[in-house]
Amino acid sequence: MAGASVILIFAGVVLSLITIVSLLIASMGRLNTDQIAISYNMISKKLSRDVQASGLHLNAPGFKFIIFPSVFTSMEFDDISCLNHDGVSINLDVTLQFQADPKHLYDIVLQFKDFEGYKKILYATGRAAVHDTCAHFNTTAFQSMRGYFQVKLLEEMKGTFSPFYAILRDLQVNNVRRPGDFETAVKDKEAAKENIKIAENERPKLLTQARTEYQKALKQAQIIKERADTDSNIILNQADAEAQAVRTRYTLETDTYAELKRKMQLSVESLLNYMAIRVIGSSKNDVYINLKSPAQDIYNEENAFLFILETTQQKLYDGSKNFFRKLKDSTISNETKSLPIISCCSSMHCTIPIVSICDYCEKQYCSNHLTPCLQCNKTYCPYCSTNIDEILPCNITADQNEQKINVQYKTKPIQDEFIIQFTGYYNTITRSNYLTRVFERNHVSYEIIQRNNLLQHYPSDFDIVR
């Protein structure tokens, strides 16, 4: 019996030790360095007011720790959508760091049970603070006043978390997202501002370039104007000189023709014929003569006219042989020369200056080619002195009866024969050359009717062609 008692005593002691150890173990708790807590007795349902820090703690059996962080904890509000002052939806991310006030940990546990419940209340309160703060800013302020918005939100959060005994240390606003159209408009506006700044920076440079080009253009215009003025002055001076030369030439030519007309006692028509002959003779190009239609008179056998044949030196020998010689030489050499008008002797090959004129035909001759009349003391050219008796008697024989020859003749039209009239008196070779050139150019076959009379060796103003 004694042995059994010992065993029982020993078993009781062991059980007591086990129980004591178990109770000791159940009464002890450990907190980490980043934790604080208050104990709660689950048996007596009592909450301790003492805040226990990190380390090993001995409490009444059946307790548990209600643990809170002893350091600041981050809370993130991701993609919060709020309406700003303009009614535009803004999305943003907010991160804050908070800590439960250890002095009021007992009240916090009484209200929110534990840290998880406490954190849920703070999260909901924080979102409300974000919405309230966002409503005070317009859309542009989120871009231009980002720092001020963050400060205002931190103050709003502190005021909101204060009734919950939360200590708020810092807050960050990240990734503010405005509507796409607004972002595009803002980007365009910012780009426009940058372009304006660039333009303002480039403006002085461009103005300088424009002023340089302007001054350059002014100088160039001045140079062009001066050059044009110089050229115009040169042209005007040349034109004045040429005009003066032309006036001088025509004045000299006019005076020369006037002197020629006076000395040779020519009529205006005779002077014009003389000038036309010179123009034709000095021309390099072909000369086309305007041919007048020949007159064709029809007479019957009953008609008869009195034809008074008055042969005069003016008709037979009008025009200067010396002039035709020079005209022919110029035509053969194909040289166009302005022949100076020189008052020379009308005799062939004589170049002695004129000193007198023939009293009958009024041709100009030198003293070597004038013969004085022994009866009337007048001077005559070689032709007139030879034929003076046949042409016209001098004053001494003027009282003699004029000899008139009455000739009766008949005319009839001749087919395919035409009279070609020239504008002056030419010799046979010159007339033939003119006709040959005109008819061959126009591909016309012709034949010049040769004359067989006393006048065939003298210059004439017409030809008959078939």
Tab-separated table of C-alpha atoms in Angstrom:
chain	number	residue	atom	x	y	z
A	1	MET	CA	0.000	0.000	0.000
A	2	ALA	CA	2.855	2.229	0.787
A	3	GLY	CA	4.241	1.749	-2.736
A	4	ALA	CA	0.950	2.609	-4.291
A	5	SER	CA	0.770	5.765	-2.250
A	6	VAL	CA	4.191	6.764	-3.395
A	7	ILE	CA	3.241	6.213	-6.981
A	8	LEU	CA	0.105	8.220	-6.588
A	9	ILE	CA	2.002	11.021	-4.909
A	10	PHE	CA	4.605	10.967	-7.623
A	11	ALA	CA	1.970	10.992	-10.343
A	12	GLY	CA	0.244	13.923	-8.647
A	13	VAL	CA	3.460	15.827	-8.442
A	14	VAL	CA	4.189	15.185	-12.083
A	15	LEU	CA	0.726	16.214	-13.118
A	16	SER	CA	1.050	19.338	-10.987
A	17	LEU	CA	4.324	20.193	-12.623
A	18	ILE	CA	2.860	19.616	-16.060
A	19	THR	CA	-0.072	21.773	-15.191
A	20	ILE	CA	2.140	24.536	-13.828
A	21	VAL	CA	4.344	24.405	-16.885
A	22	SER	CA	1.341	24.447	-19.162
A	23	LEU	CA	-0.097	27.436	-17.378
A	24	LEU	CA	3.225	29.220	-17.518
A	25	ILE	CA	3.485	28.553	-21.200
A	26	ALA	CA	-0.097	29.748	-21.758
A	27	SER	CA	0.589	32.913	-19.741
A	28	MET	CA	3.625	33.972	-21.746
A	29	GLY	CA	3.606	35.867	-25.108
A	30	ARG	CA	6.264	37.361	-27.445
A	31	LEU	CA	6.036	40.561	-29.558
A	32	ASN	CA	8.362	41.446	-32.431
A	33	THR	CA	10.289	44.664	-32.644
A	34	ASP	CA	7.750	46.255	-35.080
A	35	GLN	CA	4.711	45.307	-33.001
A	36	ILE	CA	2.778	46.690	-30.052
A	37	ALA	CA	-0.232	45.117	-28.443
A	38	ILE	CA	-2.642	45.040	-25.541
A	39	SER	CA	-3.662	41.774	-23.888
A	40	TYR	CA	-7.162	40.385	-23.836
A	41	ASN	CA	-8.153	37.630	-21.339
A	42	MET	CA	-10.412	35.285	-23.164
A	43	ILE	CA	-11.439	33.534	-19.928
A	44	SER	CA	-12.445	36.606	-17.955
A	45	LYS	CA	-13.299	38.634	-21.089
A	46	LYS	CA	-11.234	41.550	-19.902
A	47	LEU	CA	-9.151	43.926	-22.038
A	48	SER	CA	-6.016	45.307	-20.583
A	49	ARG	CA	-5.266	49.030	-20.891
A	50	ASP	CA	-1.527	48.540	-20.835
A	51	VAL	CA	0.261	48.722	-24.148
A	52	GLN	CA	2.984	46.164	-24.384
A	53	ALA	CA	5.964	46.684	-26.615
A	54	SER	CA	8.273	44.171	-28.222
A	55	GLY	CA	9.689	41.356	-26.109
A	56	LEU	CA	8.510	38.399	-23.924
A	57	HIS	CA	5.536	39.143	-21.675
A	58	LEU	CA	3.839	37.118	-18.867
A	59	ASN	CA	0.124	37.578	-18.541
A	60	ALA	CA	-2.773	35.793	-16.952
A	61	PRO	CA	-3.478	32.405	-18.368
A	62	GLY	CA	-5.905	32.365	-21.333
A	63	PHE	CA	-4.885	35.787	-22.786
A	64	LYS	CA	-4.110	36.847	-26.343
A	65	PHE	CA	-2.375	39.855	-27.907
A	66	ILE	CA	-4.287	42.313	-30.075
A	67	ILE	CA	-1.350	43.398	-32.218
A	68	PHE	CA	-0.833	46.705	-34.094
A	69	PRO	CA	2.242	47.788	-36.039
A	70	SER	CA	4.635	49.904	-34.066
A	71	VAL	CA	5.962	51.537	-37.283
A	72	PHE	CA	4.289	53.470	-40.114
A	73	THR	CA	2.327	51.347	-42.523
A	74	SER	CA	1.626	52.200	-46.195
A	75	MET	CA	-1.915	52.348	-47.499
A	76	GLU	CA	-2.460	52.511	-51.272
A	77	PHE	CA	-5.489	53.925	-53.066
A	78	ASP	CA	-5.177	52.576	-56.616
A	79	ASP	CA	-7.099	54.064	-59.547
A	80	ILE	CA	-9.403	56.321	-57.576
A	81	SER	CA	-11.895	58.037	-59.878
A	82	CYS	CA	-13.151	61.439	-58.771
A	83	LEU	CA	-14.909	64.434	-60.268
A	84	ASN	CA	-13.033	67.730	-60.220
A	85	HIS	CA	-14.398	71.254	-60.013
A	86	ASP	CA	-15.131	71.225	-63.767
A	87	GLY	CA	-17.077	67.963	-63.509
A	88	VAL	CA	-14.371	66.079	-65.374
A	89	SER	CA	-13.517	62.568	-64.209
A	90	ILE	CA	-9.949	62.316	-62.918
A	91	ASN	CA	-8.204	59.024	-62.130
A	92	LEU	CA	-5.214	59.001	-59.800
A	93	ASP	CA	-3.191	56.824	-57.413
A	94	VAL	CA	-2.543	57.887	-53.787
A	95	THR	CA	-0.166	56.315	-51.267
A	96	LEU	CA	0.054	57.345	-47.590
A	97	GLN	CA	1.930	56.208	-44.464
A	98	PHE	CA	0.020	56.020	-41.163
A	99	GLN	CA	0.350	54.565	-37.618
A	100	ALA	CA	-2.172	53.937	-34.848
A	101	ASP	CA	-1.513	56.210	-31.857
A	102	PRO	CA	-0.172	53.936	-29.042
A	103	LYS	CA	-1.674	56.251	-26.442
A	104	HIS	CA	-5.157	55.521	-27.690
A	105	LEU	CA	-4.659	51.884	-28.585
A	106	TYR	CA	-7.223	50.737	-25.977
A	107	ASP	CA	-9.900	53.017	-27.528
A	108	ILE	CA	-8.980	51.884	-31.017
A	109	VAL	CA	-9.408	48.229	-30.033
A	110	LEU	CA	-12.702	48.985	-28.358
A	111	GLN	CA	-13.979	50.681	-31.558
A	112	PHE	CA	-12.410	48.632	-34.331
A	113	LYS	CA	-11.577	45.308	-32.612
A	114	ASP	CA	-8.233	44.802	-34.350
A	115	PHE	CA	-5.870	46.282	-36.913
A	116	GLU	CA	-7.702	44.869	-39.922
A	117	GLY	CA	-10.948	46.509	-38.906
A	118	TYR	CA	-9.105	49.679	-38.102
A	119	LYS	CA	-7.415	49.670	-41.540
A	120	LYS	CA	-10.737	49.193	-43.379
A	121	ILE	CA	-12.198	52.247	-41.697
A	122	LEU	CA	-9.135	54.306	-42.508
A	123	TYR	CA	-9.240	53.212	-46.178
A	124	ALA	CA	-12.875	54.231	-46.558
A	125	THR	CA	-12.198	57.524	-44.821
A	126	GLY	CA	-9.177	58.178	-47.015
A	127	ARG	CA	-11.134	57.628	-50.267
A	128	ALA	CA	-13.737	60.114	-49.078
A	129	ALA	CA	-10.975	62.629	-48.335
A	130	VAL	CA	-9.577	62.155	-51.851
A	131	HIS	CA	-13.013	62.841	-53.422
A	132	ASP	CA	-13.514	65.941	-51.290
A	133	THR	CA	-10.107	67.359	-52.113
A	134	CYS	CA	-10.434	66.596	-55.849
A	135	ALA	CA	-13.670	68.621	-56.017
A	136	HIS	CA	-11.774	71.825	-55.140
A	137	PHE	CA	-9.435	71.738	-58.178
A	138	ASN	CA	-10.156	72.232	-61.888
A	139	THR	CA	-8.696	70.117	-64.646
A	140	THR	CA	-5.766	72.382	-65.412
A	141	ALA	CA	-4.716	72.562	-61.758
A	142	PHE	CA	-3.936	68.847	-61.700
A	143	GLN	CA	-1.191	69.589	-64.230
A	144	SER	CA	0.042	72.974	-63.128
A	145	MET	CA	-0.590	72.661	-59.328
A	146	ARG	CA	0.282	69.027	-58.657
A	147	GLY	CA	2.355	69.842	-55.535
A	148	TYR	CA	-0.291	72.097	-54.054
A	149	PHE	CA	-2.936	69.443	-54.628
A	150	GLN	CA	-0.790	66.905	-52.774
A	151	VAL	CA	-0.329	69.263	-49.803
A	152	LYS	CA	-4.040	69.985	-49.625
A	153	LEU	CA	-4.849	66.269	-49.776
A	154	LEU	CA	-2.380	65.562	-46.953
A	155	GLU	CA	-4.027	68.186	-44.777
A	156	GLU	CA	-7.447	66.790	-45.608
A	157	MET	CA	-6.296	63.263	-44.737
A	158	LYS	CA	-4.851	64.395	-41.405
A	159	GLY	CA	-8.099	66.077	-40.501
A	160	THR	CA	-10.061	63.011	-41.526
A	161	PHE	CA	-7.834	60.495	-39.705
A	162	SER	CA	-7.605	62.537	-36.502
A	163	PRO	CA	-10.850	61.198	-34.896
A	164	PHE	CA	-9.539	57.681	-35.439
A	165	TYR	CA	-6.314	58.295	-33.504
A	166	ALA	CA	-4.200	57.716	-36.628
A	167	ILE	CA	-0.901	59.437	-37.076
A	168	LEU	CA	-0.378	60.389	-40.787
A	169	ARG	CA	3.218	60.970	-41.742
A	170	ASP	CA	3.361	61.476	-45.513
A	171	LEU	CA	1.294	61.187	-48.708
A	172	GLN	CA	2.142	60.800	-52.388
A	173	VAL	CA	-0.083	61.479	-55.409
A	174	ASN	CA	0.906	59.427	-58.471
A	175	ASN	CA	-0.233	58.923	-62.035
A	176	VAL	CA	-2.910	61.599	-62.416
A	177	ARG	CA	-4.909	60.596	-65.486
A	178	ARG	CA	-7.261	63.006	-67.208
A	179	PRO	CA	-9.634	62.198	-70.131
A	180	GLY	CA	-7.957	61.351	-73.436
A	181	ASP	CA	-9.476	64.291	-75.344
A	182	PHE	CA	-8.358	66.672	-72.615
A	183	GLU	CA	-4.870	65.183	-72.609
A	184	THR	CA	-4.714	65.646	-76.365
A	185	ALA	CA	-5.906	69.223	-76.038
A	186	VAL	CA	-3.358	69.880	-73.277
A	187	LYS	CA	-0.571	68.366	-75.326
A	188	ASP	CA	-1.570	70.467	-78.313
A	189	LYS	CA	-1.723	73.540	-76.118
A	190	GLU	CA	1.667	72.827	-74.626
A	191	ALA	CA	3.047	72.177	-78.088
A	192	ALA	CA	1.549	75.475	-79.235
A	193	LYS	CA	3.170	77.230	-76.300
A	194	GLU	CA	6.491	75.678	-77.171
A	195	ASN	CA	6.063	76.718	-80.776
A	196	ILE	CA	5.210	80.233	-79.630
A	197	LYS	CA	8.334	80.313	-77.527
A	198	ILE	CA	10.381	79.002	-80.433
A	199	ALA	CA	8.812	81.602	-82.715
A	200	GLU	CA	9.528	84.343	-80.178
A	201	ASN	CA	13.114	83.173	-79.987
A	202	GLU	CA	13.382	82.963	-83.765
A	203	ARG	CA	11.648	86.317	-84.330
A	204	PRO	CA	14.729	88.532	-83.822
A	205	LYS	CA	16.751	86.326	-86.146
A	206	LEU	CA	14.078	86.346	-88.840
A	207	LEU	CA	13.578	90.086	-88.461
A	208	THR	CA	17.296	90.607	-88.894
A	209	GLN	CA	17.300	88.417	-91.991
A	210	ALA	CA	14.267	90.257	-93.389
A	211	ARG	CA	15.867	93.636	-92.749
A	212	THR	CA	19.066	92.422	-94.402
A	213	GLU	CA	17.138	91.196	-97.458
A	214	TYR	CA	15.198	94.461	-97.535
A	215	GLN	CA	18.357	96.541	-97.455
A	216	LYS	CA	19.882	94.254	-100.056
A	217	ALA	CA	16.822	94.683	-102.283
A	218	LEU	CA	16.966	98.463	-101.835
A	219	LYS	CA	20.640	98.511	-102.833
A	220	GLN	CA	19.947	96.249	-105.804
A	221	ALA	CA	17.013	98.417	-106.869
A	222	GLN	CA	19.187	101.509	-106.568
A	223	ILE	CA	21.892	99.863	-108.677
A	224	ILE	CA	19.329	98.805	-111.300
A	225	LYS	CA	17.805	102.293	-111.342
A	226	GLU	CA	21.178	103.976	-111.703
A	227	ARG	CA	22.132	101.541	-114.430
A	228	ALA	CA	18.822	102.145	-116.192
A	229	ASP	CA	19.280	105.909	-115.865
A	230	THR	CA	22.782	105.621	-117.304
A	231	ASP	CA	21.583	103.400	-120.166
A	232	SER	CA	18.656	105.724	-120.863
A	233	ASN	CA	20.951	108.729	-120.899
A	234	ILE	CA	23.293	106.916	-123.274
A	235	ILE	CA	20.375	105.921	-125.520
A	236	LEU	CA	18.954	109.455	-125.416
A	237	ASN	CA	22.323	110.941	-126.257
A	238	GLN	CA	22.797	108.449	-129.083
A	239	ALA	CA	19.285	109.145	-130.337
A	240	ASP	CA	19.879	112.882	-130.143
A	241	ALA	CA	23.167	112.492	-131.991
A	242	GLU	CA	21.578	110.256	-134.640
A	243	ALA	CA	18.619	112.616	-134.957
A	244	GLN	CA	20.953	115.556	-135.313
A	245	ALA	CA	22.943	113.635	-137.916
A	246	VAL	CA	19.764	112.750	-139.792
A	247	ARG	CA	18.553	116.339	-139.605
A	248	THR	CA	21.930	117.564	-140.759
A	249	ARG	CA	22.019	115.043	-143.587
A	250	TYR	CA	18.499	115.853	-144.756
A	251	THR	CA	19.147	119.571	-144.357
A	252	LEU	CA	22.292	119.234	-146.436
A	253	GLU	CA	20.473	117.086	-148.981
A	254	THR	CA	17.579	119.548	-149.081
A	255	ASP	CA	19.943	122.446	-149.590
A	256	THR	CA	21.810	120.485	-152.272
A	257	TYR	CA	18.599	119.629	-154.156
A	258	ALA	CA	17.389	123.186	-153.783
A	259	GLU	CA	20.702	124.460	-155.175
A	260	LEU	CA	20.517	121.867	-157.965
A	261	LYS	CA	16.956	122.882	-158.791
A	262	ARG	CA	17.945	126.541	-158.806
A	263	LYS	CA	21.069	126.151	-160.920
A	264	MET	CA	19.534	123.725	-163.419
A	265	GLN	CA	16.242	125.627	-163.374
A	266	LEU	CA	14.286	122.392	-162.925
A	267	SER	CA	10.631	122.128	-162.155
A	268	VAL	CA	9.449	120.089	-159.158
A	269	GLU	CA	8.375	117.210	-161.419
A	270	SER	CA	11.738	117.154	-163.171
A	271	LEU	CA	13.575	117.155	-159.850
A	272	LEU	CA	11.460	114.243	-158.587
A	273	ASN	CA	12.197	112.258	-161.755
A	274	TYR	CA	15.872	112.928	-161.263
A	275	MET	CA	15.714	111.722	-157.645
A	276	ALA	CA	13.756	108.593	-158.651
A	277	ILE	CA	16.396	107.705	-161.217
A	278	ARG	CA	19.086	107.964	-158.566
A	279	VAL	CA	17.126	105.766	-156.130
A	280	ILE	CA	16.585	103.063	-158.757
A	281	GLY	CA	20.207	103.167	-159.824
A	282	SER	CA	21.544	102.841	-156.252
A	283	SER	CA	19.204	100.014	-155.193
A	284	LYS	CA	20.703	96.567	-154.539
A	285	ASN	CA	17.334	94.811	-154.764
A	286	ASP	CA	15.155	94.185	-157.776
A	287	VAL	CA	13.091	97.146	-158.923
A	288	TYR	CA	9.558	96.459	-160.138
A	289	ILE	CA	8.132	99.205	-162.359
A	290	ASN	CA	4.449	99.957	-162.317
A	291	LEU	CA	3.583	99.620	-166.005
A	292	LYS	CA	0.722	101.743	-167.277
A	293	SER	CA	-1.714	100.284	-169.731
A	294	PRO	CA	-0.855	101.537	-173.252
A	295	ALA	CA	-3.279	103.760	-174.994
A	296	GLN	CA	-4.805	102.287	-178.118
A	297	ASP	CA	-6.593	104.823	-180.270
A	298	ILE	CA	-8.744	103.723	-183.187
A	299	TYR	CA	-9.056	106.055	-186.080
A	300	ASN	CA	-10.963	105.496	-189.237
A	301	GLU	CA	-9.658	106.421	-192.586
A	302	GLU	CA	-11.696	109.631	-192.642
A	303	ASN	CA	-9.935	111.118	-189.632
A	304	ALA	CA	-6.853	113.170	-190.309
A	305	PHE	CA	-4.901	115.353	-187.976
A	306	LEU	CA	-2.363	117.977	-188.424
A	307	PHE	CA	0.795	116.864	-186.774
A	308	ILE	CA	3.266	119.594	-186.136
A	309	LEU	CA	6.657	118.048	-185.728
A	310	GLU	CA	8.672	120.279	-183.509
A	311	THR	CA	11.927	118.678	-182.656
A	312	THR	CA	13.441	120.218	-179.581
A	313	GLN	CA	16.653	119.542	-177.780
A	314	GLN	CA	14.728	119.248	-174.485
A	315	LYS	CA	12.786	116.221	-175.808
A	316	LEU	CA	15.681	114.487	-177.443
A	317	TYR	CA	18.387	115.032	-174.892
A	318	ASP	CA	16.654	115.494	-171.546
A	319	GLY	CA	18.737	114.135	-168.698
A	320	SER	CA	22.434	114.105	-168.179
A	321	LYS	CA	24.591	111.600	-170.011
A	322	ASN	CA	27.112	111.919	-167.267
A	323	PHE	CA	24.476	110.833	-164.729
A	324	PHE	CA	23.486	107.750	-166.787
A	325	ARG	CA	27.129	106.798	-167.091
A	326	LYS	CA	27.508	106.862	-163.277
A	327	LEU	CA	24.191	105.060	-162.821
A	328	LYS	CA	25.246	102.278	-165.223
A	329	ASP	CA	28.613	101.866	-163.499
A	330	SER	CA	26.905	101.610	-160.110
A	331	THR	CA	24.424	99.011	-161.438
A	332	ILE	CA	27.184	96.849	-162.927
A	333	SER	CA	29.255	96.847	-159.709
A	334	ASN	CA	26.169	96.171	-157.509
A	335	GLU	CA	27.261	98.858	-155.129
A	336	THR	CA	24.779	101.086	-153.404
A	337	LYS	CA	26.402	104.447	-152.985
A	338	SER	CA	24.918	107.779	-152.101
A	339	LEU	CA	26.163	109.801	-155.080
A	340	PRO	CA	26.988	113.319	-153.999
A	341	ILE	CA	25.339	115.986	-156.088
A	342	ILE	CA	28.177	117.810	-157.841
A	343	SER	CA	27.455	120.446	-160.430
A	344	CYS	CA	29.642	119.221	-163.283
A	345	CYS	CA	29.584	119.589	-166.995
A	346	SER	CA	26.821	117.698	-168.834
A	347	SER	CA	29.187	116.623	-171.579
A	348	MET	CA	30.198	112.959	-171.593
A	349	HIS	CA	33.333	112.192	-169.539
A	350	CYS	CA	33.793	115.851	-168.580
A	351	THR	CA	34.251	116.618	-164.893
A	352	ILE	CA	35.069	120.299	-165.082
A	353	PRO	CA	32.859	122.343	-162.750
A	354	ILE	CA	29.952	124.198	-164.354
A	355	VAL	CA	30.462	127.842	-165.121
A	356	SER	CA	27.522	128.526	-167.473
A	357	ILE	CA	24.467	127.016	-169.190
A	358	CYS	CA	23.248	126.585	-172.745
A	359	ASP	CA	20.919	129.463	-173.610
A	360	TYR	CA	18.666	127.139	-175.563
A	361	CYS	CA	18.432	123.769	-173.820
A	362	GLU	CA	19.521	125.231	-170.436
A	363	LYS	CA	21.954	122.366	-169.815
A	364	GLN	CA	24.915	123.065	-167.590
A	365	TYR	CA	28.334	122.971	-169.266
A	366	CYS	CA	31.826	124.165	-168.674
A	367	SER	CA	33.359	126.893	-170.807
A	368	ASN	CA	35.159	124.335	-172.975
A	369	HIS	CA	31.845	122.877	-174.187
A	370	LEU	CA	29.936	126.089	-174.868
A	371	THR	CA	30.072	127.832	-178.268
A	372	PRO	CA	29.075	131.496	-178.576
A	373	CYS	CA	26.710	132.431	-181.378
A	374	LEU	CA	28.248	135.005	-183.691
A	375	GLN	CA	24.871	136.492	-184.542
A	376	CYS	CA	23.133	136.864	-181.178
A	377	ASN	CA	26.044	136.610	-178.682
A	378	LYS	CA	24.410	133.621	-176.933
A	379	THR	CA	26.208	130.434	-175.893
A	380	TYR	CA	25.081	127.008	-177.022
A	381	CYS	CA	26.149	123.476	-176.236
A	382	PRO	CA	27.758	121.346	-178.951
A	383	TYR	CA	24.448	119.746	-179.925
A	384	CYS	CA	22.458	122.961	-180.038
A	385	SER	CA	25.207	124.798	-181.921
A	386	THR	CA	25.309	122.028	-184.543
A	387	ASN	CA	21.542	121.895	-185.067
A	388	ILE	CA	20.712	125.518	-184.322
A	389	ASP	CA	19.372	126.138	-187.785
A	390	GLU	CA	17.140	123.052	-187.691
A	391	ILE	CA	15.885	123.512	-184.151
A	392	LEU	CA	15.153	127.170	-183.726
A	393	PRO	CA	16.713	130.283	-185.255
A	394	CYS	CA	18.367	132.767	-182.949
A	395	ASN	CA	17.006	136.203	-182.279
A	396	ILE	CA	18.452	137.661	-185.503
A	397	THR	CA	16.571	135.112	-187.609
A	398	ALA	CA	13.487	135.216	-185.399
A	399	ASP	CA	11.664	137.319	-187.897
A	400	GLN	CA	11.826	134.528	-190.470
A	401	ASN	CA	8.737	132.417	-190.973
A	402	GLU	CA	8.630	129.262	-188.933
A	403	GLN	CA	8.662	126.137	-191.025
A	404	LYS	CA	5.793	123.812	-190.251
A	405	ILE	CA	5.265	120.463	-191.785
A	406	ASN	CA	1.728	119.257	-192.119
A	407	VAL	CA	1.556	115.506	-191.918
A	408	GLN	CA	-1.546	113.449	-192.411
A	409	TYR	CA	-1.501	109.979	-190.849
A	410	LYS	CA	-3.762	107.142	-189.901
A	411	THR	CA	-3.576	104.840	-186.874
A	412	LYS	CA	-4.906	101.397	-186.144
A	413	PRO	CA	-4.534	99.098	-183.107
A	414	ILE	CA	-1.735	96.528	-183.193
A	415	GLN	CA	-2.370	93.284	-181.334
A	416	ASP	CA	0.058	92.156	-178.571
A	417	GLU	CA	2.218	95.248	-178.763
A	418	PHE	CA	2.496	97.564	-175.749
A	419	ILE	CA	4.210	100.824	-174.947
A	420	ILE	CA	6.325	100.618	-171.781
A	421	GLN	CA	6.797	104.082	-170.273
A	422	PHE	CA	9.738	104.784	-167.933
A	423	THR	CA	9.924	107.447	-165.258
A	424	GLY	CA	12.953	109.039	-166.900
A	425	TYR	CA	15.081	109.078	-170.042
A	426	TYR	CA	17.513	106.135	-170.432
A	427	ASN	CA	19.722	104.843	-173.185
A	428	THR	CA	18.968	101.606	-175.066
A	429	ILE	CA	21.135	99.316	-172.895
A	430	THR	CA	19.713	100.619	-169.603
A	431	ARG	CA	16.104	100.268	-170.810
A	432	SER	CA	16.821	96.735	-172.019
A	433	ASN	CA	18.333	95.779	-168.649
A	434	TYR	CA	15.300	97.077	-166.745
A	435	LEU	CA	12.851	95.210	-168.992
A	436	THR	CA	14.866	91.999	-168.904
A	437	ARG	CA	14.893	91.982	-165.098
A	438	VAL	CA	11.166	92.681	-164.784
A	439	PHE	CA	9.936	90.177	-167.375
A	440	GLU	CA	12.292	87.352	-166.424
A	441	ARG	CA	11.319	87.680	-162.760
A	442	ASN	CA	7.673	87.273	-163.763
A	443	HIS	CA	8.416	84.516	-166.328
A	444	VAL	CA	7.008	86.507	-169.263
A	445	SER	CA	8.352	86.019	-172.784
A	446	TYR	CA	8.788	89.287	-174.671
A	447	GLU	CA	10.529	90.973	-177.581
A	448	ILE	CA	11.677	94.589	-177.743
A	449	ILE	CA	10.745	96.250	-181.013
A	450	GLN	CA	13.881	97.922	-182.315
A	451	ARG	CA	13.519	101.470	-183.553
A	452	ASN	CA	14.657	102.506	-186.975
A	453	ASN	CA	14.647	106.296	-186.936
A	454	LEU	CA	16.854	109.251	-186.177
A	455	LEU	CA	16.166	109.161	-182.417
A	456	GLN	CA	17.204	105.570	-181.815
A	457	HIS	CA	20.643	106.605	-180.551
A	458	TYR	CA	19.338	109.083	-177.968
A	459	PRO	CA	17.919	108.468	-174.477
A	460	SER	CA	14.209	107.773	-174.411
A	461	ASP	CA	11.466	107.285	-171.780
A	462	PHE	CA	9.592	104.421	-173.509
A	463	ASP	CA	9.978	101.151	-175.389
A	464	ILE	CA	7.633	98.998	-177.468
A	465	VAL	CA	7.477	95.304	-176.541
A	466	ARG	CA	5.693	92.384	-178.154
